[in-house]
CSV table of C-alpha atoms in Angstrom, one decimal:
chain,number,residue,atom,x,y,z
A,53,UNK,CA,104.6,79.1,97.1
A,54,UNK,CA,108.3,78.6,98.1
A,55,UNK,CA,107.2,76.5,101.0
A,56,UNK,CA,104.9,74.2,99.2
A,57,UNK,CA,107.8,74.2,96.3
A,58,UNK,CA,110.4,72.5,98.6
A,59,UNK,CA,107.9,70.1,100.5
A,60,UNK,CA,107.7,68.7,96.6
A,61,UNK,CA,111.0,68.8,96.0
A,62,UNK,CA,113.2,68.6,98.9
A,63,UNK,CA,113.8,66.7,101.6
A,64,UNK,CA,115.0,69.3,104.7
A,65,UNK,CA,112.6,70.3,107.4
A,66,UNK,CA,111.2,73.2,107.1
A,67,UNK,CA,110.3,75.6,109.6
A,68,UNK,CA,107.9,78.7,109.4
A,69,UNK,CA,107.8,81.6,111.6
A,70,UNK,CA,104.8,84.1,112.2
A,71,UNK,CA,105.1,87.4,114.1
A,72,UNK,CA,101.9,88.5,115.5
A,73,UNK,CA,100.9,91.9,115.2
A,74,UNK,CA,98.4,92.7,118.1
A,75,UNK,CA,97.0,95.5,115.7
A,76,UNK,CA,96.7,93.9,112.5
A,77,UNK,CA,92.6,93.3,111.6
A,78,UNK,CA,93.4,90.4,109.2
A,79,UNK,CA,95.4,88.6,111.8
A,80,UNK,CA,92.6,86.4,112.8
A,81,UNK,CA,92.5,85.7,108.8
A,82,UNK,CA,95.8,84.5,108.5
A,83,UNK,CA,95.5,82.2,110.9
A,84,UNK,CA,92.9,80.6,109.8
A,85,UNK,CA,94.7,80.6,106.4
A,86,UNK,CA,97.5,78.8,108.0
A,87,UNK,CA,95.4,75.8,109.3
A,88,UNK,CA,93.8,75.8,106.2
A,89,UNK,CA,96.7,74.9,104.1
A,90,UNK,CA,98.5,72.9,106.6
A,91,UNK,CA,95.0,70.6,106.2
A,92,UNK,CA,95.4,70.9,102.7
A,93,UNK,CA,99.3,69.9,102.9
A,94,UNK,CA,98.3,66.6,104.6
A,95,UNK,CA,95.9,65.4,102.0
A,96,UNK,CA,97.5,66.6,99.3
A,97,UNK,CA,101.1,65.7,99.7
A,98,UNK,CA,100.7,63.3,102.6
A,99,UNK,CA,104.5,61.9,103.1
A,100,UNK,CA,105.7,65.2,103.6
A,101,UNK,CA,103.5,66.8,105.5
A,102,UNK,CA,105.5,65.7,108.5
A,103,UNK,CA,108.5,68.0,107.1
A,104,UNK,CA,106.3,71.4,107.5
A,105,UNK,CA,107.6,71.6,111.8
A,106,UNK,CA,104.9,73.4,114.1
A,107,UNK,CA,104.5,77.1,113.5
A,108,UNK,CA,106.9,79.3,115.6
A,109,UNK,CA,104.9,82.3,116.5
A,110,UNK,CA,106.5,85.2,118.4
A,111,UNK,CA,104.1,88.1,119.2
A,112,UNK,CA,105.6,92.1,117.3
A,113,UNK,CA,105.5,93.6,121.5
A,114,UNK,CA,107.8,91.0,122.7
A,115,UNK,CA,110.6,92.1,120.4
A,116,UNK,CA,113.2,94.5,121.9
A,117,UNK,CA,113.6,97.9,120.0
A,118,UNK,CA,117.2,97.6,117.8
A,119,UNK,CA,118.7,101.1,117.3
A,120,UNK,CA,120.9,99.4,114.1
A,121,UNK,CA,117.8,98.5,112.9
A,122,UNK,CA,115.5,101.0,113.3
A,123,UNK,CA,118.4,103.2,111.4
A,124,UNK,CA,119.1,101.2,108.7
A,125,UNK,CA,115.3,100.9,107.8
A,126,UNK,CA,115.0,104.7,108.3
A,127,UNK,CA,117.5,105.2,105.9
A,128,UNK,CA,116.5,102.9,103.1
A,129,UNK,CA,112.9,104.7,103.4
A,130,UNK,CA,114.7,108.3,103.1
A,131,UNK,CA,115.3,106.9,99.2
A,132,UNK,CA,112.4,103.9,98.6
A,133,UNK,CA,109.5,102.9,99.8
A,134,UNK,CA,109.7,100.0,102.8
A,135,UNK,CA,107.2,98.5,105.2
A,136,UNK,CA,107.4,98.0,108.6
A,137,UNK,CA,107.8,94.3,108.8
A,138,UNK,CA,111.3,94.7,107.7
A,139,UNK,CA,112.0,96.5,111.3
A,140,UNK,CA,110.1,93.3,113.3
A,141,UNK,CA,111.9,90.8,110.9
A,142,UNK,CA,115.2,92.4,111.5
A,143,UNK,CA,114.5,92.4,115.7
A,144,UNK,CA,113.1,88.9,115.3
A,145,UNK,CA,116.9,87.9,113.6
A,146,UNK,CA,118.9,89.9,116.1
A,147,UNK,CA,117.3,88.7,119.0
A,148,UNK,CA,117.4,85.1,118.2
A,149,UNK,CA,120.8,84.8,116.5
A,150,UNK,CA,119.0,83.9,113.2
A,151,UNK,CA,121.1,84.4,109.8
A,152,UNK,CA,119.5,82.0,107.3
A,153,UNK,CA,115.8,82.6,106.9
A,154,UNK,CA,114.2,82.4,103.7
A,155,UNK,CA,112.2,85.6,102.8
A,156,UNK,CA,110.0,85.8,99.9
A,157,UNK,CA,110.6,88.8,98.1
A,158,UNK,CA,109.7,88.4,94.7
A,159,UNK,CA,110.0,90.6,91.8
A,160,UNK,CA,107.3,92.7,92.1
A,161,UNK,CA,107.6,93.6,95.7
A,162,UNK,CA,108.1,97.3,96.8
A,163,UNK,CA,111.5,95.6,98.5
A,164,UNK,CA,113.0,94.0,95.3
A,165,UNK,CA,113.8,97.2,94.1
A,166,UNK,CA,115.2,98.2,97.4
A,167,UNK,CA,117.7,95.4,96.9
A,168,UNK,CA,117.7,94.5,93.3
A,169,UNK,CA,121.2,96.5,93.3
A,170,UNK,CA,123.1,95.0,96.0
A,171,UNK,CA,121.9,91.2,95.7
A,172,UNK,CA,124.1,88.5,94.2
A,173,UNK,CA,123.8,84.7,93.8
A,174,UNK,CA,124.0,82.9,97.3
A,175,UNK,CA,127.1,80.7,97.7
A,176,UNK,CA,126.4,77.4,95.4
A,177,UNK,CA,122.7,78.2,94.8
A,178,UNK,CA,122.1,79.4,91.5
A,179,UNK,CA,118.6,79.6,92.4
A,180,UNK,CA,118.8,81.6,95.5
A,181,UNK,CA,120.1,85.2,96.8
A,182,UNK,CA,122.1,86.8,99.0
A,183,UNK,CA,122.6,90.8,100.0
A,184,UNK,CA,126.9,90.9,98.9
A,185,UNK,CA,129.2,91.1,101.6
A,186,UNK,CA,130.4,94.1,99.1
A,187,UNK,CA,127.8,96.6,100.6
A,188,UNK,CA,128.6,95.7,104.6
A,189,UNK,CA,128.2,99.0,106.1
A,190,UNK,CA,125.3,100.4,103.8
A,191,UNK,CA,121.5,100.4,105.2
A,192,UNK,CA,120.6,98.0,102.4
A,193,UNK,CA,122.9,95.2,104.0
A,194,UNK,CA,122.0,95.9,107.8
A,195,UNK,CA,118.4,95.4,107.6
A,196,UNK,CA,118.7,92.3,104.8
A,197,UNK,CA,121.9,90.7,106.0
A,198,UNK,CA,119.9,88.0,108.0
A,199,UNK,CA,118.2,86.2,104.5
A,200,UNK,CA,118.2,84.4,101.4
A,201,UNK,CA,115.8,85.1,98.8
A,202,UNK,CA,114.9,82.4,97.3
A,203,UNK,CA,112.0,83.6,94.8
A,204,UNK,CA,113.8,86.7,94.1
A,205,UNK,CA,113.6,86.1,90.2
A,206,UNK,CA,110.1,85.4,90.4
A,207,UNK,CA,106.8,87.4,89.8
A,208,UNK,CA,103.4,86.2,91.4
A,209,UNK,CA,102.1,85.2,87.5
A,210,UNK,CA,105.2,83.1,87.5
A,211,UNK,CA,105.1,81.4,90.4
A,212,UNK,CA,101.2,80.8,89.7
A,213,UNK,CA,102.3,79.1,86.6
A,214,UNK,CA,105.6,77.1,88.6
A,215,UNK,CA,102.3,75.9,91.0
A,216,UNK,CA,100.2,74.7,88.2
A,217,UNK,CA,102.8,73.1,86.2
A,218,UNK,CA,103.8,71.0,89.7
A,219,UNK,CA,100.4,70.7,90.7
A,220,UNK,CA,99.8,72.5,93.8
A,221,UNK,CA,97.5,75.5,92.4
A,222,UNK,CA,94.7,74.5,94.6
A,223,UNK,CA,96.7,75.4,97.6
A,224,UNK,CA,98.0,78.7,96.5
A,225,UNK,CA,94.5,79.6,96.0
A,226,UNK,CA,94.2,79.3,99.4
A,227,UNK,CA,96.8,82.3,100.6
A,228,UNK,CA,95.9,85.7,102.1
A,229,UNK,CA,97.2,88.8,101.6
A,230,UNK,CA,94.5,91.3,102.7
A,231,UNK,CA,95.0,93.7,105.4
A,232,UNK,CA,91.6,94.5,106.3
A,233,UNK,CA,89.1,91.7,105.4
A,234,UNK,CA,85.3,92.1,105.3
A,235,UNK,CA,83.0,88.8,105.8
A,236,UNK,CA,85.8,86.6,105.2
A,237,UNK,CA,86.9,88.5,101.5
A,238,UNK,CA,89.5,90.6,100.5
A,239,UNK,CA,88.4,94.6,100.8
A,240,UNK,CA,90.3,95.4,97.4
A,241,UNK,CA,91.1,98.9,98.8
A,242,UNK,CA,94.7,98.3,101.2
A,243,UNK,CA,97.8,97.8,99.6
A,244,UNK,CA,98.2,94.4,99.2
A,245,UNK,CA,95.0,93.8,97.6
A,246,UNK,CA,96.1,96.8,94.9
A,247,UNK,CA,99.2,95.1,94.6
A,248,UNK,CA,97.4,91.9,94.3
A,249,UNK,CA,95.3,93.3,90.8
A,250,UNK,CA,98.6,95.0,89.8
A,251,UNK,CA,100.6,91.6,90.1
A,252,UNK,CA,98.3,90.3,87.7
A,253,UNK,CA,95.9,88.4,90.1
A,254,UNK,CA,92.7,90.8,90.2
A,255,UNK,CA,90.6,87.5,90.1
A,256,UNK,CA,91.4,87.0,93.7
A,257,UNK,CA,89.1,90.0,94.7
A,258,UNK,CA,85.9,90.6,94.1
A,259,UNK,CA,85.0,92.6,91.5
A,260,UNK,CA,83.7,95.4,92.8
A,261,UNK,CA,85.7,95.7,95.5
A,262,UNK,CA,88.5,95.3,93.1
A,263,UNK,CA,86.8,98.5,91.0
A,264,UNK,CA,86.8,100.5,93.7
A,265,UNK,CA,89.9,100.0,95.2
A,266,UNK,CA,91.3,101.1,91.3
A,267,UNK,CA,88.9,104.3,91.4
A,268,UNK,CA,91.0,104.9,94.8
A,269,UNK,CA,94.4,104.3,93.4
A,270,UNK,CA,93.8,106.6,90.5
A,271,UNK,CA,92.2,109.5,92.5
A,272,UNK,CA,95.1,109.1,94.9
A,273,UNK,CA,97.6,109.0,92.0
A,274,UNK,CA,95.7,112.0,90.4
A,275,UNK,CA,95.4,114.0,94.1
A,276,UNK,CA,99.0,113.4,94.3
A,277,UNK,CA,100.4,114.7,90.8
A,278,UNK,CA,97.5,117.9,91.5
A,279,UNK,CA,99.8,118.6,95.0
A,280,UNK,CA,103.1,118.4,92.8
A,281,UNK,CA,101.8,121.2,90.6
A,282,UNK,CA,101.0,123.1,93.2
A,283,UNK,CA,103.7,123.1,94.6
A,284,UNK,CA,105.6,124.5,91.7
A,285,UNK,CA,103.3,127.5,91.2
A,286,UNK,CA,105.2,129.9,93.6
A,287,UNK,CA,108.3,128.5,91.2
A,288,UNK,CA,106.7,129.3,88.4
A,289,UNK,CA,105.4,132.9,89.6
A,290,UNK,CA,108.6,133.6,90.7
A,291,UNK,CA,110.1,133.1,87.1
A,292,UNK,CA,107.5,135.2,85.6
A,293,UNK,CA,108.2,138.1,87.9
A,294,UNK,CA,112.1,138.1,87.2
């Protein structure tokens, strides 16, 4: 979205990056998303297509392990949930001296409310975001230091409407996001497809994969709040018996 966003309404170069993760089964998939929409770039907006530079791809292995890193993420997880890919990103920045890159956290990303806190306005961009140099030292600021967050105010059902309004649906329609793709189609059982029907896009997998990953979620949800019971029988025992 945000790259498609400022090919229509910029002029800079833009430049995307891709890590490869040698384990990842939807890997194959996103690359052939990527070609996909670069084709659909160059007949859809055809002088700017020459702005969108050659994918940089740098493979998850190559990256050397980052103690301040691995910390900071270890300690933001200790209080909310995180992925992974914000350890790889934050090796990829060290590594390469990189302290402007653009990530797309949007509001209804598991991260946003890892940094919805400790986020201000970047310097003369109303429109973007910044971690404050206020929280240097926390967790929060080592492993997001390295960005601007440009769609930080948006959720997926706005940006969906941002793409019609501009008129570059037809290549959002295009995206991935499924881990673990069968023939070509997202499973509807890994998180990003749940996040996906939760966002508000549940048209983008097919039904019935889409009703069974719900029947998971709720079963998980309802496995989970069984286990929390559980565990305060003993308590409760315990209370009875005094």
């Amino acid at each position: 979205f945000h790259l498609v966003r400022c090919l229509n309404s910029d002029t800079a170069e833009i430049q995307p990056i891709y890590l490869i993760d040698e384990n990842r089964s939807s890997t194959a998939m996103e690359l052939l998303t990527m070609k996909r929409i670069k084709q659909k770039i160059r007949a859809d907006i055809p002088a700017r297509a020459n702005a969108l530079l050659p994918i940089r791809f740098v493979a998850v292995s190559d990256l050397p392990e980052n103690e301040r890193i691995a910390q900071a993420l270890a300690g933001v997880r200790k209080r909310k949930r995180l992925g992974i890919q914000y350890d790889w990103l934050g090796r990829f920045c060290c590594q390469f001296g990189v302290s402007d890159l653009q990530l797309c956290i949007h509001k209804d990303d598991l991260a946003h409310d890892v940094l919805q806190h400790v986020v201000e306005h970047a310097d003369g961009d109303l429109k973007s975001y910044r971690v404050s140099e206020k929280f240097v030292g926390t967790d929060e600021y080592e492993l997001f230091r390295h960005y601007g967050f440009p769609v930080f105010d948006l959720t997926k059902r706005e940006m969906q409407s941002i793409a019609q309004h501009m008129g570059f649906d037809s290549i959002m329609k295009l995206t991935w996001f499924c881990h673990v793709p069968r023939d070509g189609k997202p499973c509807g059982t890994c998180g990003p497809c749940r996040f996906t029907v939760e966002e508000g896009l549940g048209w983008r997998v097919p039904y019935l994969r889409r009703l069974k990953g719900a029947i998971l979620s709720n079963a998980g949800r309802l496995a989970g709040d069984r286990a929390k019971e559980m565990l305060l029988w003993p308590v409760r025992s315990m209370k009875r018996v005094h």
